[in-house]
Tab-separated table of C-alpha atoms and ligand atoms in Angstrom:
chain	number	residue	atom	x	y	z
W	1	UNK	CA	26.921	4.068	-29.669
W	2	UNK	CA	23.576	4.129	-31.197
W	3	UNK	CA	20.610	4.671	-29.062
W	4	UNK	CA	18.052	2.023	-29.956
W	5	UNK	CA	14.385	2.593	-29.448
W	6	UNK	CA	12.768	0.125	-27.088
W	7	UNK	CA	10.759	-1.138	-29.857
W	8	UNK	CA	13.901	-2.481	-31.549
W	9	UNK	CA	14.776	-4.323	-28.379
W	10	UNK	CA	11.249	-5.735	-28.020
W	11	UNK	CA	11.400	-7.226	-31.491
W	12	UNK	CA	14.689	-9.088	-30.743
W	13	UNK	CA	14.050	-12.964	-30.101
W	14	UNK	CA	14.313	-13.767	-26.541
W	15	UNK	CA	17.559	-15.757	-26.948
W	16	UNK	CA	19.292	-12.942	-28.473
W	17	UNK	CA	18.230	-10.493	-25.786
W	18	UNK	CA	19.406	-13.020	-23.026
W	19	UNK	CA	22.813	-13.271	-24.842
W	20	UNK	CA	23.053	-9.523	-25.070
W	21	UNK	CA	22.153	-9.022	-21.440
W	22	UNK	CA	24.776	-11.788	-20.218
W	23	UNK	CA	27.623	-10.409	-22.181
W	24	UNK	CA	26.944	-6.685	-21.340
W	25	UNK	CA	26.775	-7.603	-17.838
W	26	UNK	CA	30.227	-9.087	-17.843
W	27	UNK	CA	31.564	-6.175	-19.756
W	28	UNK	CA	30.268	-3.478	-17.292
W	29	UNK	CA	30.906	-5.596	-14.000
W	30	UNK	CA	27.199	-5.399	-13.322
W	31	UNK	CA	25.015	-7.611	-11.191
W	32	UNK	CA	21.294	-8.172	-11.599
W	33	UNK	CA	18.906	-8.254	-8.756
W	34	UNK	CA	15.292	-9.415	-9.280
W	35	UNK	CA	12.584	-9.350	-6.646
W	36	UNK	CA	10.358	-12.707	-6.456
W	37	UNK	CA	7.458	-10.774	-8.158
W	38	UNK	CA	9.452	-10.160	-11.472
W	39	UNK	CA	8.468	-11.802	-14.799
W	40	UNK	CA	10.009	-15.353	-14.609
W	41	UNK	CA	12.058	-14.619	-17.695
W	42	UNK	CA	13.613	-11.601	-15.875
W	43	UNK	CA	14.095	-13.716	-12.645
W	44	UNK	CA	16.040	-16.277	-14.716
W	45	UNK	CA	18.658	-13.948	-15.889
W	46	UNK	CA	19.234	-12.450	-12.440
W	47	UNK	CA	22.315	-13.068	-10.233
W	48	UNK	CA	20.277	-12.739	-7.153
W	49	UNK	CA	16.502	-13.108	-6.486
W	50	UNK	CA	14.806	-12.625	-3.267
W	51	UNK	CA	12.477	-10.732	-0.926
W	52	UNK	CA	13.200	-7.132	0.053
W	53	UNK	CA	15.362	-7.874	3.044
W	54	UNK	CA	17.478	-10.456	1.242
W	55	UNK	CA	18.079	-8.010	-1.714
W	56	UNK	CA	18.870	-5.228	0.763
W	57	UNK	CA	21.343	-7.415	2.587
W	58	UNK	CA	22.877	-8.718	-0.637
W	59	UNK	CA	23.103	-5.065	-1.827
W	60	UNK	CA	25.241	-4.132	1.244
W	61	UNK	CA	27.968	-6.945	0.747
W	62	UNK	CA	28.323	-6.637	-2.909
W	63	UNK	CA	31.534	-6.078	-4.897
W	64	UNK	CA	30.395	-4.807	-8.328
W	65	UNK	CA	30.388	-1.481	-10.195
W	66	UNK	CA	26.769	-1.501	-11.171
W	67	UNK	CA	23.692	-2.913	-9.746
W	68	UNK	CA	20.713	-3.310	-12.154
W	69	UNK	CA	17.672	-3.621	-10.036
W	70	UNK	CA	14.561	-5.478	-11.413
W	71	UNK	CA	12.009	-4.527	-8.816
W	72	UNK	CA	10.147	-1.358	-7.832
W	73	UNK	CA	11.695	2.080	-7.084
W	74	UNK	CA	11.993	1.835	-3.280
W	75	UNK	CA	14.106	-1.378	-3.608
W	76	UNK	CA	16.404	0.340	-5.949
W	77	UNK	CA	16.687	3.394	-3.928
W	78	UNK	CA	17.382	1.226	-0.808
W	79	UNK	CA	20.197	-0.454	-2.856
W	80	UNK	CA	21.620	3.078	-3.719
W	81	UNK	CA	21.453	4.385	-0.298
W	82	UNK	CA	23.375	1.426	0.912
W	83	UNK	CA	25.941	1.676	-1.945
W	84	UNK	CA	26.330	5.459	-2.710
W	85	UNK	CA	29.537	4.831	-4.748
W	86	UNK	CA	27.865	2.321	-7.010
W	87	UNK	CA	25.767	3.022	-10.021
W	88	UNK	CA	22.359	1.596	-9.531
W	89	UNK	CA	20.159	1.323	-12.610
W	90	UNK	CA	16.254	0.487	-12.738
W	91	UNK	CA	15.098	-0.639	-16.325
W	92	UNK	CA	11.749	1.406	-15.963
W	93	UNK	CA	11.323	4.494	-13.889
W	94	UNK	CA	7.567	4.157	-13.816
W	95	UNK	CA	8.095	1.019	-11.594
W	96	UNK	CA	6.968	2.414	-8.330
W	97	UNK	CA	5.091	0.818	-5.509
W	98	UNK	CA	1.573	2.279	-4.999
W	99	UNK	CA	1.801	1.211	-1.342
W	100	UNK	CA	4.737	3.406	-0.825
W	101	UNK	CA	2.893	6.424	-2.134
W	102	UNK	CA	0.480	6.213	0.846
W	103	UNK	CA	2.761	8.223	3.054
W	104	UNK	CA	4.864	11.306	2.248
W	105	UNK	CA	7.599	12.720	4.548
W	106	UNK	CA	5.328	15.585	5.429
W	107	UNK	CA	2.604	13.253	6.422
W	108	UNK	CA	4.857	11.476	8.699
W	109	UNK	CA	6.250	14.734	10.304
W	110	UNK	CA	2.556	15.836	10.894
W	111	UNK	CA	1.865	12.393	12.618
W	112	UNK	CA	5.020	12.722	14.738
W	113	UNK	CA	3.762	16.109	15.977
W	114	UNK	CA	0.413	14.284	16.902
W	115	UNK	CA	2.325	11.499	18.827
W	116	UNK	CA	5.274	13.009	20.125
W	117	UNK	CA	8.054	10.523	21.457
W	118	UNK	CA	6.567	7.756	19.490
W	119	UNK	CA	9.164	5.818	17.393
W	120	UNK	CA	8.544	5.765	13.676
W	121	UNK	CA	8.861	2.237	12.106
W	122	UNK	CA	8.607	2.490	8.439
W	123	UNK	CA	8.027	-0.538	6.099
W	124	UNK	CA	10.752	-0.690	3.488
W	125	UNK	CA	8.023	-0.075	1.008
W	126	UNK	CA	8.280	3.615	1.543
W	127	UNK	CA	10.166	6.481	-0.229
W	128	UNK	CA	13.699	7.475	0.637
W	129	UNK	CA	12.310	10.758	1.955
W	130	UNK	CA	9.933	8.698	4.413
W	131	UNK	CA	12.933	6.614	5.368
W	132	UNK	CA	15.000	9.691	6.308
W	133	UNK	CA	12.341	10.918	8.795
W	134	UNK	CA	11.851	7.182	10.260
W	135	UNK	CA	13.636	5.806	13.319
W	136	UNK	CA	13.936	2.417	11.939
W	137	UNK	CA	12.960	0.328	8.851
W	138	UNK	CA	11.311	-3.003	8.680
W	139	UNK	CA	10.292	-5.571	6.100
W	140	UNK	CA	7.491	-8.194	6.200
W	141	UNK	CA	10.154	-10.696	7.171
W	142	UNK	CA	11.348	-8.924	10.313
W	143	UNK	CA	8.632	-6.454	11.464
W	144	UNK	CA	8.134	-8.324	14.774
W	145	UNK	CA	11.918	-8.418	15.424
W	146	UNK	CA	12.059	-4.666	14.622
W	147	UNK	CA	9.060	-3.753	16.936
W	148	UNK	CA	10.400	-6.004	19.751
W	149	UNK	CA	13.813	-3.944	19.546
W	150	UNK	CA	11.890	-0.862	20.800
W	151	UNK	CA	11.181	-0.589	24.596
W	152	UNK	CA	7.739	-1.928	25.298
W	153	UNK	CA	6.434	1.315	26.954
W	154	UNK	CA	7.363	3.427	23.958
W	155	UNK	CA	4.512	4.068	21.407
W	156	UNK	CA	5.037	3.346	17.746
W	157	UNK	CA	3.790	4.821	14.500
W	158	UNK	CA	3.804	2.028	12.047
W	159	UNK	CA	3.382	2.777	8.323
W	160	UNK	CA	2.320	2.574	5.617
W	161	UNK	CA	0.601	-0.892	5.435
W	162	UNK	CA	-2.375	-1.350	7.803
W	163	UNK	CA	-2.430	-5.279	7.344
W	164	UNK	CA	1.258	-5.675	8.069
W	165	UNK	CA	0.806	-3.395	11.141
W	166	UNK	CA	-2.154	-5.462	12.359
W	167	UNK	CA	-0.045	-8.737	11.884
W	168	UNK	CA	2.823	-7.085	13.879
W	169	UNK	CA	0.692	-5.858	16.631
W	170	UNK	CA	-0.886	-9.242	17.012
W	171	UNK	CA	2.500	-11.090	17.134
W	172	UNK	CA	3.992	-8.586	19.623
W	173	UNK	CA	1.079	-8.356	21.727
W	174	UNK	CA	1.464	-4.527	21.864
W	175	UNK	CA	-1.377	-2.100	21.895
W	176	UNK	CA	0.555	1.126	21.836
W	177	UNK	CA	1.053	0.854	17.951
W	178	UNK	CA	-0.655	3.461	15.802
W	179	UNK	CA	-1.265	1.916	12.375
W	180	UNK	CA	-1.138	4.068	9.095
W	181	UNK	CA	-4.086	3.555	6.803
W	182	UNK	CA	-2.276	2.350	3.702
W	183	UNK	CA	-2.502	-0.796	1.789
W	184	UNK	CA	-1.239	-2.779	-1.224
W	185	UNK	CA	-3.855	-3.196	-3.993
W	186	UNK	CA	-2.584	-6.607	-4.837
W	187	UNK	CA	-2.740	-8.194	-1.407
W	188	UNK	CA	-5.581	-6.066	0.194
W	189	UNK	CA	-7.930	-7.626	-2.472
W	190	UNK	CA	-7.654	-11.248	-1.102
W	191	UNK	CA	-10.797	-12.387	0.447
W	192	UNK	CA	-11.733	-15.276	2.856
W	193	UNK	CA	-13.758	-16.621	-0.020
W	194	UNK	CA	-10.658	-16.911	-2.269
W	195	UNK	CA	-9.034	-18.849	0.694
W	196	UNK	CA	-12.073	-21.174	0.904
W	197	UNK	CA	-12.109	-21.742	-2.681
W	198	UNK	CA	-8.423	-22.546	-2.714
W	199	UNK	CA	-8.776	-25.050	0.176
W	200	UNK	CA	-11.738	-26.671	-1.780
W	201	UNK	CA	-9.671	-27.018	-4.805
W	202	UNK	CA	-6.396	-28.179	-3.041
W	203	UNK	CA	-7.556	-29.803	0.216
W	204	UNK	CA	-4.001	-31.164	1.120
W	205	UNK	CA	-2.166	-27.892	0.447
W	206	UNK	CA	-0.786	-25.688	3.154
W	207	UNK	CA	-2.044	-22.167	2.601
W	208	UNK	CA	0.588	-19.272	3.228
W	209	UNK	CA	-0.448	-15.694	2.887
W	210	UNK	CA	1.674	-12.486	2.974
W	211	UNK	CA	1.152	-10.281	5.949
W	212	UNK	CA	-0.094	-7.595	3.511
W	213	UNK	CA	-3.250	-9.546	3.116
W	214	UNK	CA	-6.296	-8.590	5.345
W	215	UNK	CA	-6.499	-9.755	8.727
W	216	UNK	CA	-9.480	-12.131	8.253
W	217	UNK	CA	-7.454	-13.790	5.595
W	218	UNK	CA	-4.430	-13.953	7.709
W	219	UNK	CA	-6.421	-15.667	10.514
W	220	UNK	CA	-7.758	-18.418	8.221
W	221	UNK	CA	-4.404	-19.120	6.659
W	222	UNK	CA	-2.136	-22.010	7.881
W	223	UNK	CA	1.027	-19.618	7.842
W	224	UNK	CA	1.795	-15.989	7.479
W	225	UNK	CA	5.096	-15.186	5.680
W	226	UNK	CA	7.259	-12.811	3.631
W	227	UNK	CA	8.007	-14.009	0.132
W	228	UNK	CA	11.403	-15.195	1.353
W	229	UNK	CA	9.656	-17.162	4.016
W	230	UNK	CA	7.308	-18.613	1.379
W	231	UNK	CA	10.310	-19.734	-0.697
W	232	UNK	CA	12.040	-21.468	2.368
W	233	UNK	CA	8.846	-23.203	3.222
W	234	UNK	CA	8.622	-24.650	-0.360
W	235	UNK	CA	12.329	-25.668	-0.309
W	236	UNK	CA	11.821	-27.524	2.891
W	237	UNK	CA	8.521	-29.328	1.810
W	238	UNK	CA	9.430	-30.648	-1.516
W	239	UNK	CA	6.696	-32.757	-3.232
W	240	UNK	CA	3.956	-31.105	-1.251
W	241	UNK	CA	1.201	-28.888	-2.184
W	242	UNK	CA	1.255	-25.240	-1.261
W	243	UNK	CA	-1.243	-22.331	-2.019
W	244	UNK	CA	0.191	-18.860	-1.984
W	245	UNK	CA	-1.888	-15.640	-1.038
W	246	UNK	CA	0.641	-13.355	-2.710
W	247	UNK	CA	1.765	-11.984	-6.138
W	248	UNK	CA	1.879	-14.854	-8.944
W	249	UNK	CA	5.624	-14.284	-9.500
W	250	UNK	CA	6.255	-15.983	-6.305
W	251	UNK	CA	4.426	-18.975	-7.419
W	252	UNK	CA	6.281	-18.964	-10.803
W	253	UNK	CA	9.718	-18.828	-9.027
W	254	UNK	CA	8.863	-21.797	-6.692
W	255	UNK	CA	7.430	-23.922	-9.669
W	256	UNK	CA	10.465	-22.964	-11.727
W	257	UNK	CA	13.165	-23.956	-9.188
W	258	UNK	CA	11.342	-26.865	-7.518
W	259	UNK	CA	9.204	-28.608	-10.214
W	260	UNK	CA	8.418	-31.461	-7.723
W	261	UNK	CA	6.634	-29.016	-5.609
W	262	UNK	CA	2.898	-28.218	-6.614
W	263	UNK	CA	2.512	-24.440	-5.838
W	264	UNK	CA	-0.625	-22.770	-6.773
W	265	UNK	CA	-1.815	-19.016	-6.532
W	266	UNK	CA	-4.673	-18.202	-4.122
W	267	UNK	CA	-5.915	-16.010	-7.025
W	268	UNK	CA	-4.605	-16.002	-10.661
W	269	UNK	CA	-5.299	-12.179	-10.753
W	270	UNK	CA	-2.973	-11.218	-8.010
W	271	UNK	CA	-0.682	-9.278	-10.344
W	272	UNK	CA	1.512	-6.318	-9.370
W	273	UNK	CA	1.477	-4.439	-12.575
W	274	UNK	CA	4.166	-2.144	-11.360
W	275	UNK	CA	6.602	-5.080	-11.002
W	276	UNK	CA	5.632	-6.337	-14.443
W	277	UNK	CA	6.593	-3.265	-16.112
W	278	UNK	CA	10.166	-4.692	-16.300
W	279	UNK	CA	10.936	-6.846	-19.290
W	280	UNK	CA	14.011	-8.459	-20.849
W	281	UNK	CA	13.861	-5.765	-23.575
W	282	UNK	CA	14.021	-2.990	-21.024
W	283	UNK	CA	16.770	-4.805	-19.148
W	284	UNK	CA	18.906	-5.125	-22.244
W	285	UNK	CA	18.402	-1.321	-23.088
W	286	UNK	CA	19.113	-0.497	-19.495
W	287	UNK	CA	22.553	-2.097	-19.724
W	288	UNK	CA	23.420	-0.726	-23.054
W	289	UNK	CA	22.429	2.889	-22.387
W	290	UNK	CA	23.101	2.825	-18.612
W	291	UNK	CA	19.547	4.017	-17.961
W	292	UNK	CA	17.744	4.902	-15.669
W	293	UNK	CA	20.236	5.814	-12.948
W	294	UNK	CA	18.768	5.965	-9.512
W	295	UNK	CA	19.647	9.055	-7.593
W	296	UNK	CA	18.972	9.894	-3.917
W	297	UNK	CA	20.091	13.412	-2.762
W	298	UNK	CA	22.871	12.931	-0.265
W	299	UNK	CA	21.155	14.709	2.767
W	300	UNK	CA	18.089	12.342	2.397
W	301	UNK	CA	20.314	9.139	1.750
W	302	UNK	CA	22.538	9.804	4.755
W	303	UNK	CA	19.596	9.889	7.212
W	304	UNK	CA	17.704	7.071	5.601
W	305	UNK	CA	20.753	5.011	5.675
W	306	UNK	CA	20.870	5.227	9.507
W	307	UNK	CA	17.292	3.865	9.676
W	308	UNK	CA	18.057	0.972	7.238
W	309	UNK	CA	21.317	0.092	8.925
W	310	UNK	CA	19.691	-0.039	12.331
W	311	UNK	CA	17.357	-2.808	10.829
W	312	UNK	CA	20.289	-4.600	9.202
W	313	UNK	CA	22.100	-4.638	12.493
W	314	UNK	CA	19.373	-6.391	14.314
Y	401	13P	P1	8.629	-9.168	0.565
Y	401	13P	O1	9.679	-8.472	1.215
Y	401	13P	O2	7.894	-10.150	1.229
Y	401	13P	O3	9.223	-9.680	-0.703
Y	401	13P	O4	7.514	-8.113	0.159
Y	401	13P	C1	7.694	-7.108	-0.779
Y	401	13P	C2	6.499	-6.610	-1.257
Y	401	13P	O5	6.418	-5.692	-2.102
Y	401	13P	C3	5.202	-7.180	-0.946
Y	401	13P	O6	4.075	-6.759	-1.668
Y	402	SF4	FE1	4.051	-2.564	-3.813
Y	402	SF4	FE2	1.997	-4.260	-3.448
Y	402	SF4	FE3	3.475	-4.299	-5.690
Y	402	SF4	FE4	4.451	-5.120	-3.424
Y	402	SF4	S1	2.794	-6.010	-4.614
Y	402	SF4	S2	5.534	-3.827	-4.895
Y	402	SF4	S3	3.429	-3.766	-1.888
Y	402	SF4	S4	2.062	-2.600	-5.062
């Protein structure tokens, strides 16, 4: 089989790329996952779209030889950890999550020494190595449930997102949580002024922000939700106006699936450039050449799996 350069794929018309992807997917017995922040044309060719928790759950119950993951690396790693026998592909290896890079396994081990007996709750936006030294994983959809599963008197180290930590602390009324000092460059940039501007422009709209947004923005919002929560809200409020304080891909998905709902971004420039690295051309190349295979060393995968499974069992 000839190895085509990415440029050759990029020059193909979109219809041809889509046709190629769909037939190759069948031939290989592959399924395509896409996170809500993916480019809309990538989301449209996916078998499943969703938030981090929904995609992790789906990966666990799946029956296919190959999972092609359109998202960032920690999501593809999670799918691989849950499916060691399957091939997991990511169309661009550069698609990492800068929030996940805020904590290394060594940092976590040092923190555990400082706070012995504390439970380590790691956001799914973390590396496989960090998951392997964590007690339990959480996502933005279940952080409150996960923290509530830990006895009230036990301290918690919560990493790496300080805003999700603030949200979880507020919702669980717990003071014994040490928040890591990490943030997401897309969500941490939202300001109260952005929110006020959006209210001025869309006075009838409900404003929903992601818990990775800063605390003052969370306080002024109507609701705080994961991207899956935002999707469900839109589905249940057809015909209404909604403003979303999250990455613009989420807005595109809702407007794509529910054209009768008017959904607007709180900021047009809330773009995760890491998510946007994945294009149809790279998806086609990924299936043709079976690249890039996600590999997690066994010893790390086995320990990380325990922490992820604990979350999924809740
Ligand atoms: P969700 O789990 O809400 O989709 O969030 C993932 C993420 O990366 C948010 O920036
Ligand atoms: Fe990571 Fe933020 Fe992009 Fe989500 S939006 S993948 S947390 S950088």
